[in-house]
Short mmCIF file of C-alpha atoms in Angstrom, two decimals:
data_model
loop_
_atom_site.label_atom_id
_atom_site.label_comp_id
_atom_site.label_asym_id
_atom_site.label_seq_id
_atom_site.Cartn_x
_atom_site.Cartn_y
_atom_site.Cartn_z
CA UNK O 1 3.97 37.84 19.05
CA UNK O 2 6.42 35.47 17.16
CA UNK O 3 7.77 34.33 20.75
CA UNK O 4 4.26 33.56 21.74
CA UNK O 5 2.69 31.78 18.29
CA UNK O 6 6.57 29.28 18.89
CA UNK O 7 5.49 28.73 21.79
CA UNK O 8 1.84 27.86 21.41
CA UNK O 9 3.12 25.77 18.86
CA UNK O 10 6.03 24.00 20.99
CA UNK O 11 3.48 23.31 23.70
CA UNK O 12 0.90 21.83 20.98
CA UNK O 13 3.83 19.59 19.58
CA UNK O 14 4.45 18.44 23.44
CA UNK O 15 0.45 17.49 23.83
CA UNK O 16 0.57 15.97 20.45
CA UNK O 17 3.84 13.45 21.29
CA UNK O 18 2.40 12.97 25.35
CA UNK O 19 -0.04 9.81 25.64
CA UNK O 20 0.71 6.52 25.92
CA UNK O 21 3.37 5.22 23.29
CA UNK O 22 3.99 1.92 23.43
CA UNK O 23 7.22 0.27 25.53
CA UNK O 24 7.79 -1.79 21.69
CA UNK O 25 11.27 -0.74 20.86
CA UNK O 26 11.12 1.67 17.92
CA UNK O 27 12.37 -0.12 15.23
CA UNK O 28 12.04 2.17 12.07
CA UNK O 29 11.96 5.76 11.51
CA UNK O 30 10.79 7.72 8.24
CA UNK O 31 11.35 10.89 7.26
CA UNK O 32 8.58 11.93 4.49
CA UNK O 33 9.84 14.98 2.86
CA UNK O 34 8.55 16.48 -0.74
CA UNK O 35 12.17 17.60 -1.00
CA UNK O 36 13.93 20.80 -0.34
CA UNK O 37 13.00 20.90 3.35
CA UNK O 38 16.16 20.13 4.96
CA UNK O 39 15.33 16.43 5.20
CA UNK O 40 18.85 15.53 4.60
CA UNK O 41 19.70 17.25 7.70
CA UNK O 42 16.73 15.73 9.80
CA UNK O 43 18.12 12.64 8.75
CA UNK O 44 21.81 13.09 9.90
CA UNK O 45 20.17 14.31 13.23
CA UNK O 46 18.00 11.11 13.72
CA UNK O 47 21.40 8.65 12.52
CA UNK O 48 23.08 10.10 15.93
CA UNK O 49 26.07 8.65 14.11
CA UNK O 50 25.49 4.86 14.39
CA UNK O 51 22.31 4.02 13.32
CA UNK O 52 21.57 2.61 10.26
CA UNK O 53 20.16 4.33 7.20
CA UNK O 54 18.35 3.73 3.73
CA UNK O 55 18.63 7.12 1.76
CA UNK O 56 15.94 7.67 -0.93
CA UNK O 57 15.48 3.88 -1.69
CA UNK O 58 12.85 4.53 -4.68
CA UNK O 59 12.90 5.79 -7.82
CA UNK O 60 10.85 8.58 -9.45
CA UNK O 61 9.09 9.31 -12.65
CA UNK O 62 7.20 12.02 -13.96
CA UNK O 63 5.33 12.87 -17.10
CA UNK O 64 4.84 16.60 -18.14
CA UNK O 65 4.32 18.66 -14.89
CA UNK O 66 2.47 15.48 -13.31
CA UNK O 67 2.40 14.43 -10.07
CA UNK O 68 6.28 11.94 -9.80
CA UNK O 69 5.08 8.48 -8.57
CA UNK O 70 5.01 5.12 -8.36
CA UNK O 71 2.08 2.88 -9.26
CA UNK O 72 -0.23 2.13 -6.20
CA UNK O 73 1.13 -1.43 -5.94
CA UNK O 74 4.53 -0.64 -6.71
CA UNK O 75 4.69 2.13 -3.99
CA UNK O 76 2.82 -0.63 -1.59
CA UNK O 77 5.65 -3.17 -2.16
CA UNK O 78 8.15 -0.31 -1.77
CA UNK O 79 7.11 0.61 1.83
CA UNK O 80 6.30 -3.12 2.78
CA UNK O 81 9.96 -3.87 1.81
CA UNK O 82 11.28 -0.86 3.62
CA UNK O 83 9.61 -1.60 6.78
CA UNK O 84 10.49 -5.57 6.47
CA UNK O 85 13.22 -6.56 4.46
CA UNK O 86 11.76 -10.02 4.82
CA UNK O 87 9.54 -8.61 2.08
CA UNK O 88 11.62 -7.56 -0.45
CA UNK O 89 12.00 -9.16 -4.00
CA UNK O 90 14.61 -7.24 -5.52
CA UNK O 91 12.83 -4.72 -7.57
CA UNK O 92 10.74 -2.76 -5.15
CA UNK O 93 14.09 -0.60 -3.99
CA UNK O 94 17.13 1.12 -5.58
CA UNK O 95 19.89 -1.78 -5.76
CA UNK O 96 22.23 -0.07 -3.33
CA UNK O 97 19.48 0.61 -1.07
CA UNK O 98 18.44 -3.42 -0.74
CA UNK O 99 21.86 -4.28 -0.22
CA UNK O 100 21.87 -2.07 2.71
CA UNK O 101 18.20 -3.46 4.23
CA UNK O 102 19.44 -7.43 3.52
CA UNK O 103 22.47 -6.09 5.92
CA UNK O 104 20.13 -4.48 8.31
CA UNK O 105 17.83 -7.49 7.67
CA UNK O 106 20.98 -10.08 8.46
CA UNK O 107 21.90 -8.35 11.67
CA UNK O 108 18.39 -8.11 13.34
CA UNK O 109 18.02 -11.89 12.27
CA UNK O 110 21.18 -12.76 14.11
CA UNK O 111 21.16 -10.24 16.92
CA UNK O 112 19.83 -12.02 20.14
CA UNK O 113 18.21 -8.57 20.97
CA UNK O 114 16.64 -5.70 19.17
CA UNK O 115 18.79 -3.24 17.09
CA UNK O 116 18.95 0.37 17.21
CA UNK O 117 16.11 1.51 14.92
CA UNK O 118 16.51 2.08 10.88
CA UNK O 119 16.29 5.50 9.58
CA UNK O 120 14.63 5.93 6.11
CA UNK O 121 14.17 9.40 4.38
CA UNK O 122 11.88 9.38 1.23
CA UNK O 123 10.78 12.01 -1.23
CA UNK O 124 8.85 10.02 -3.43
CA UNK O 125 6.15 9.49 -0.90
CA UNK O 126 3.82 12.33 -0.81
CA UNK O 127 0.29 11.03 -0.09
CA UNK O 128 0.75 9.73 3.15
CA UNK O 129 -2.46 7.37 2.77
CA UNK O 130 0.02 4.61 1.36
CA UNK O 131 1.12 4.63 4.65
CA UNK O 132 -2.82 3.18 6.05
CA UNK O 133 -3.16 1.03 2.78
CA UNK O 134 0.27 -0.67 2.58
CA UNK O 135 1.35 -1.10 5.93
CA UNK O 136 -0.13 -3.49 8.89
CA UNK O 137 -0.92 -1.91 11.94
CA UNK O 138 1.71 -3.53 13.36
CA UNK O 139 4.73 -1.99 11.38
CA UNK O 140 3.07 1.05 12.04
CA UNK O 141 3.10 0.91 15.71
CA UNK O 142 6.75 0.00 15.53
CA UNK O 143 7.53 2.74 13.58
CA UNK O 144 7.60 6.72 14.17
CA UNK O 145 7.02 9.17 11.64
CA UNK O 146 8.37 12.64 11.25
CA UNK O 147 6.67 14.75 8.38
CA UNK O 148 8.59 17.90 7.07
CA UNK O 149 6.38 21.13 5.79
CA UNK O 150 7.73 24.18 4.32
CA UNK O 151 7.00 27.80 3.14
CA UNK O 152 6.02 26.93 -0.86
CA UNK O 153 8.07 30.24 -1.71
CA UNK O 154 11.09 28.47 -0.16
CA UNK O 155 10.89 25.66 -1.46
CA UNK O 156 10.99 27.12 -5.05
CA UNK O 157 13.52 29.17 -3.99
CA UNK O 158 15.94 26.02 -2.79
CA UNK O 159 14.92 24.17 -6.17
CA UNK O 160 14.98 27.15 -8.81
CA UNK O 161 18.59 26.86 -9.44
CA UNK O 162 18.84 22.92 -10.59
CA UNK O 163 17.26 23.14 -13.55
CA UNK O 164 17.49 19.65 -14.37
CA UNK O 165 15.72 18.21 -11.78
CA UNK O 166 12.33 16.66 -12.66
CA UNK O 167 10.29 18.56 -10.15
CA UNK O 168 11.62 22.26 -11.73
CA UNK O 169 8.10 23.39 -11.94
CA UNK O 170 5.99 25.64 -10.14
CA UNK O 171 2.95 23.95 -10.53
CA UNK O 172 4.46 20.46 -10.13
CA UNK O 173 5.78 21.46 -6.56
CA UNK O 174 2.65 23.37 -5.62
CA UNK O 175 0.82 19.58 -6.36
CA UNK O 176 3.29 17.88 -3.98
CA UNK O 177 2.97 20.24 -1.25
CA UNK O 178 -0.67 20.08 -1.22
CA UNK O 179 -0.69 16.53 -1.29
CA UNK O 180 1.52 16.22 1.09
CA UNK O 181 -0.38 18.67 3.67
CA UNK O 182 -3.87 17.52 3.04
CA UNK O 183 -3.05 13.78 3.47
CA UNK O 184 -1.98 14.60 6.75
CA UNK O 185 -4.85 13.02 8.54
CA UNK O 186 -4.61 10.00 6.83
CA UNK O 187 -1.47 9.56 8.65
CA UNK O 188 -2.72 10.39 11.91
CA UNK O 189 -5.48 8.78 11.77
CA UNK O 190 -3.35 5.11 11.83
CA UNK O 191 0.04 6.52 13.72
CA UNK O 192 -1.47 8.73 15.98
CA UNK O 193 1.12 10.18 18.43
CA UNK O 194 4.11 8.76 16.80
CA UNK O 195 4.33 11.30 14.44
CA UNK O 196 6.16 14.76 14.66
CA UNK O 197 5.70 17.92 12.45
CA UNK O 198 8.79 19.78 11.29
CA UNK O 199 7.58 23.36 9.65
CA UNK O 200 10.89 24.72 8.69
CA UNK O 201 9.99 28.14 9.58
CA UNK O 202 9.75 27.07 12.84
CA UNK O 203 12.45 24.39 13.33
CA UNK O 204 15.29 26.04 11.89
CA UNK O 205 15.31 28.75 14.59
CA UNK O 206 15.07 26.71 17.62
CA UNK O 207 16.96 23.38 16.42
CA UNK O 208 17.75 22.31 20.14
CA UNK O 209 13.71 22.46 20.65
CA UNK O 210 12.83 20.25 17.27
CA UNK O 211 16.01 17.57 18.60
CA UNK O 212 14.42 17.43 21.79
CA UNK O 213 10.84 16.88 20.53
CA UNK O 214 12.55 14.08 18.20
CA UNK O 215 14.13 12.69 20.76
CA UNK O 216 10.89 12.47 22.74
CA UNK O 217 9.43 11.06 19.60
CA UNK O 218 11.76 8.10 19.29
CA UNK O 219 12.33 7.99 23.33
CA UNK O 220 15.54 8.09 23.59
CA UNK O 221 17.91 10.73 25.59
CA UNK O 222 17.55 14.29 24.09
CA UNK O 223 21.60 14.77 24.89
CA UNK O 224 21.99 12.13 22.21
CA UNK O 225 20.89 14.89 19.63
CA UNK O 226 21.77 18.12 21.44
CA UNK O 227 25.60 18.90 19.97
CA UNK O 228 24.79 17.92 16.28
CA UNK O 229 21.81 20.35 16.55
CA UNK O 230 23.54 22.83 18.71
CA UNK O 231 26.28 22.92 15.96
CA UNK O 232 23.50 23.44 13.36
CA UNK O 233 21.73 26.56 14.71
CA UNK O 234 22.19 29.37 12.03
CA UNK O 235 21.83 32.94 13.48
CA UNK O 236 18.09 34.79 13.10
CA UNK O 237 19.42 37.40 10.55
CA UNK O 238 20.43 34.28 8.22
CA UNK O 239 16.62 33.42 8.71
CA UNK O 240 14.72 36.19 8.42
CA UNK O 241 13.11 37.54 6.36
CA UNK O 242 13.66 34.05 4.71
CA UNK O 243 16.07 34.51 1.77
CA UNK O 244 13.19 33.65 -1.06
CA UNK O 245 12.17 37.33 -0.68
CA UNK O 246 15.32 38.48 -2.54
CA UNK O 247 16.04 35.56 -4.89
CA UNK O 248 12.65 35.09 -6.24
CA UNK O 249 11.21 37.30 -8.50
CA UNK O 250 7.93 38.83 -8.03
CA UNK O 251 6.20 37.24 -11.13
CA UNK O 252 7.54 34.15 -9.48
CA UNK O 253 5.88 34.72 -6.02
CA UNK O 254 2.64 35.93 -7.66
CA UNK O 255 2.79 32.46 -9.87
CA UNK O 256 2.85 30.55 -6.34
CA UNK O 257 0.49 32.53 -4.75
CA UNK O 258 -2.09 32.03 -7.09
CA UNK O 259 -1.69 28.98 -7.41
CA UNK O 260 -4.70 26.88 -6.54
CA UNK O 261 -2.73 23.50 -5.20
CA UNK O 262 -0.08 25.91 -3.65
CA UNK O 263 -3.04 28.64 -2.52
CA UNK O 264 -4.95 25.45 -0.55
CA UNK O 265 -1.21 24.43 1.01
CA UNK O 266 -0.82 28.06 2.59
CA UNK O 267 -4.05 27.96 3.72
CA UNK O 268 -3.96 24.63 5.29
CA UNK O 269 -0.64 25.28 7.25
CA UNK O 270 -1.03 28.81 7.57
CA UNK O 271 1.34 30.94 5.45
CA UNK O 272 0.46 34.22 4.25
CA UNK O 273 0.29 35.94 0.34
CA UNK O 274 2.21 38.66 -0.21
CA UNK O 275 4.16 38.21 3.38
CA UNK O 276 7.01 36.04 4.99
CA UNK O 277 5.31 36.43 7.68
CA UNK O 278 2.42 33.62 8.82
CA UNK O 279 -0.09 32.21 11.15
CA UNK O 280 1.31 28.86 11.38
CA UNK O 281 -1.17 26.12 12.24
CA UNK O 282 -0.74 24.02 15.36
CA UNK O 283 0.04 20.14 14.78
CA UNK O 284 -4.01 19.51 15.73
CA UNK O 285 -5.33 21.54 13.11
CA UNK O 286 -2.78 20.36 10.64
CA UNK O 287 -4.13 16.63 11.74
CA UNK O 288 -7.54 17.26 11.86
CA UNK O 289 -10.38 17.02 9.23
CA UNK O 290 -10.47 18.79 5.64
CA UNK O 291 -13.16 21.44 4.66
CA UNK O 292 -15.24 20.41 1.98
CA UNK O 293 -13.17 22.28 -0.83
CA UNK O 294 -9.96 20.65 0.37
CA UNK O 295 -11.58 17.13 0.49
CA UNK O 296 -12.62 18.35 -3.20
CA UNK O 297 -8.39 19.32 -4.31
CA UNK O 298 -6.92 16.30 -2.24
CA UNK O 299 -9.46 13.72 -4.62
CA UNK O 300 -8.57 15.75 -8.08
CA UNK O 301 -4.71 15.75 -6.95
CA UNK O 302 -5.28 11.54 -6.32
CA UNK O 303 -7.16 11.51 -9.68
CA UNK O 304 -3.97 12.85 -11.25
CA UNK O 305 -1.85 10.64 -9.85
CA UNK O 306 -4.13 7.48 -10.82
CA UNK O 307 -4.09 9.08 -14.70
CA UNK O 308 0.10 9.17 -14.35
CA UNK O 309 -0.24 5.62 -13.32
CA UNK O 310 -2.00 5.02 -16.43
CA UNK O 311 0.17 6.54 -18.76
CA UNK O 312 3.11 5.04 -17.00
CA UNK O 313 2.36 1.67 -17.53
CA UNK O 314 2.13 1.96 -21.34
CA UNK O 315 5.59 3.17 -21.96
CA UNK O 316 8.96 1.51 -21.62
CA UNK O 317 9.97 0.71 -18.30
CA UNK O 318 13.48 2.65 -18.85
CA UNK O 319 12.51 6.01 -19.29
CA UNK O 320 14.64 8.83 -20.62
CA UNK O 321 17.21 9.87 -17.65
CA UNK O 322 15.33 13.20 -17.58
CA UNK O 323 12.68 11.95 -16.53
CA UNK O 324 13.90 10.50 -13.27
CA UNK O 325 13.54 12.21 -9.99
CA UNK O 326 17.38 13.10 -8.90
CA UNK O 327 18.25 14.98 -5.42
CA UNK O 328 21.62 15.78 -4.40
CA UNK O 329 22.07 14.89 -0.40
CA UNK O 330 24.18 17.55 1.60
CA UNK O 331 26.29 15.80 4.21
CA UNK O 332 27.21 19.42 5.95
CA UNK O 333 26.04 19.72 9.26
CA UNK O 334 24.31 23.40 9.21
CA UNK O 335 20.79 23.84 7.95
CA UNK O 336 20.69 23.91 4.34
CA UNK O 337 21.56 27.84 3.58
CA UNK O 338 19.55 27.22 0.27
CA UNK O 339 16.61 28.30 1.90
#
């Protein structure tokens, strides 16, 4: 049954990426990750060793177990910088990170042909409808998307032990997630086939297949990817049963699972309560339109991002260093055991 619902879900991926992309060169690819879904690994796959990279380029706040965000226009400038550094002031990026997009910026201008695309990974990002509202069509068709979805238990389980990050809350990370996965069709709906799903439950045991359907993503050779992801393949019994079903405890998976933001998530993608086990939906369902209730959660999760706005603009603009989103990037080439 498992071998059956991967591949249902391997041939969905390969309907979803076939079609008509354009012959454009691809000159920009983002990883949009709420965090703790290997998307430090996706991005090591995608750099192939020589391309370019801007590595969490904004900044995060967050206020009491609110939703961590920018303001609407600052998140706007942020992307319209990232995708043309022609755009860029100075403040909508991390220093270090517009240092590295004036280089990228200098070498495109002066290179009598088109460079090898720009990977950016972001965790900051979570309602993908500032993708529609900030970007021109144009950058969009340019650019290829690959959005990374995880098991909610997991991803507690891979940010339980660092207590100091700003997103250490159940709640908080069951908001994310179910932002993330019901503003899914907001990103189809403008990029179409040039995004890829990566469900980690599904990914992580066939990493060959996910480089491949990357590969096919950004068209370029799947060899390109196949050692790095070869070389990352962990063995099924590291998999399963994934390792939150020892580390967490049960009042811990009972908090997630009745969660409503994290209860909506498992619905929408298709993990099950009370099992490690799921029904994981196909890239067209996760695509297409919202019920009614989850049109209902995705405008009260938006409403309390707009009321963090709110209360962000009338404090300092240094906040205490608590407050700031902080991630830790592993350079090792496996999967991220932590999971």
């Amino acid at each position: 049954m498992r071998l059956l619902l991967l591949l249902h879900l391997s041939l969905s991926i390969a309907v979803h990426l076939r079609g008509t992309l354009e012959t454009e060169p691809v000159k920009l690819v983002h990883v949009l990750s709420m965090g703790r879904e290997a998307s430090c690994w996706v991005m090591d796959l995608l750099k192939n060793t020589s391309h370019a990279s801007i590595f969490e380029p904004l900044g995060g706040l967050v206020e009491g177990s609110q939703i961590p965000r920018h303001s609407q226009s600052s998140t706007d400038a942020a992307l319209q910088c990232l995708y043309d550094c022609h755009n860029c002031t100075g403040s909508e990026v991390r220093k270090d990170s517009l240092e590295e997009l004036q280089q990228f910026c200098q070498d495109a201008d002066d290179s009598e042909s088109s460079l090898p695309y720009l990977v950016v990974k972001t965790t900051r990002i979570v309602d993908h409808a500032a993708i529609s509202r900030a970007l021109p069509q144009s950058y969009v068709d340019s650019s290829r998307f690959i959005v990374l979805l995880r098991d909610p238990r997991g991803v507690w389980a891979s940010t339980k032990p660092y207590t100091s990050w700003a997103i250490h809350h159940i709640d908080l990370v069951c908001q994310l997630l179910a932002l993330q996965a019901l503003s899914l069709p907001d990103l189809a709906a403008v990029a179409g086939n040039r995004v890829l799903l990566g469900v980690y439950e599904n990914w992580t045991e066939d990493t060959v297949s996910f480089a491949q359907d990357a590969a096919r993503l950004l068209g370029v050779d799947a060899d390109s990817f196949a050692d790095f992801a070869k070389a990352s393949q962990r063995p099924s019994e590291e998999l399963m049963p994934p390792s939150w079903v020892n580390t967490l405890e049960a009042s811990e998976i009972e908090e997630i699972e009745t969660n409503a933001n994290c209860q909506s998530y498992m619905a929408r993608v298709g993990y099950t309560t009370k099992s490690w086990k799921s029904a994981l939906k196909s890239p067209s369902e996760l695509f297409g339109p919202l019920s009614e209730p989850e049109k209902l959660r995705l405008a009260e999760l938006r409403s309390l991002q707009a009321a963090l706005t709110q209360t962000l603009t009338d404090q300092a603009t240094e906040l205490p260093e608590p407050w700031k989103l902080e991630f830790q990037r592993s350079r090792a080439n496996r999967v991220p055991s932590a999971s």
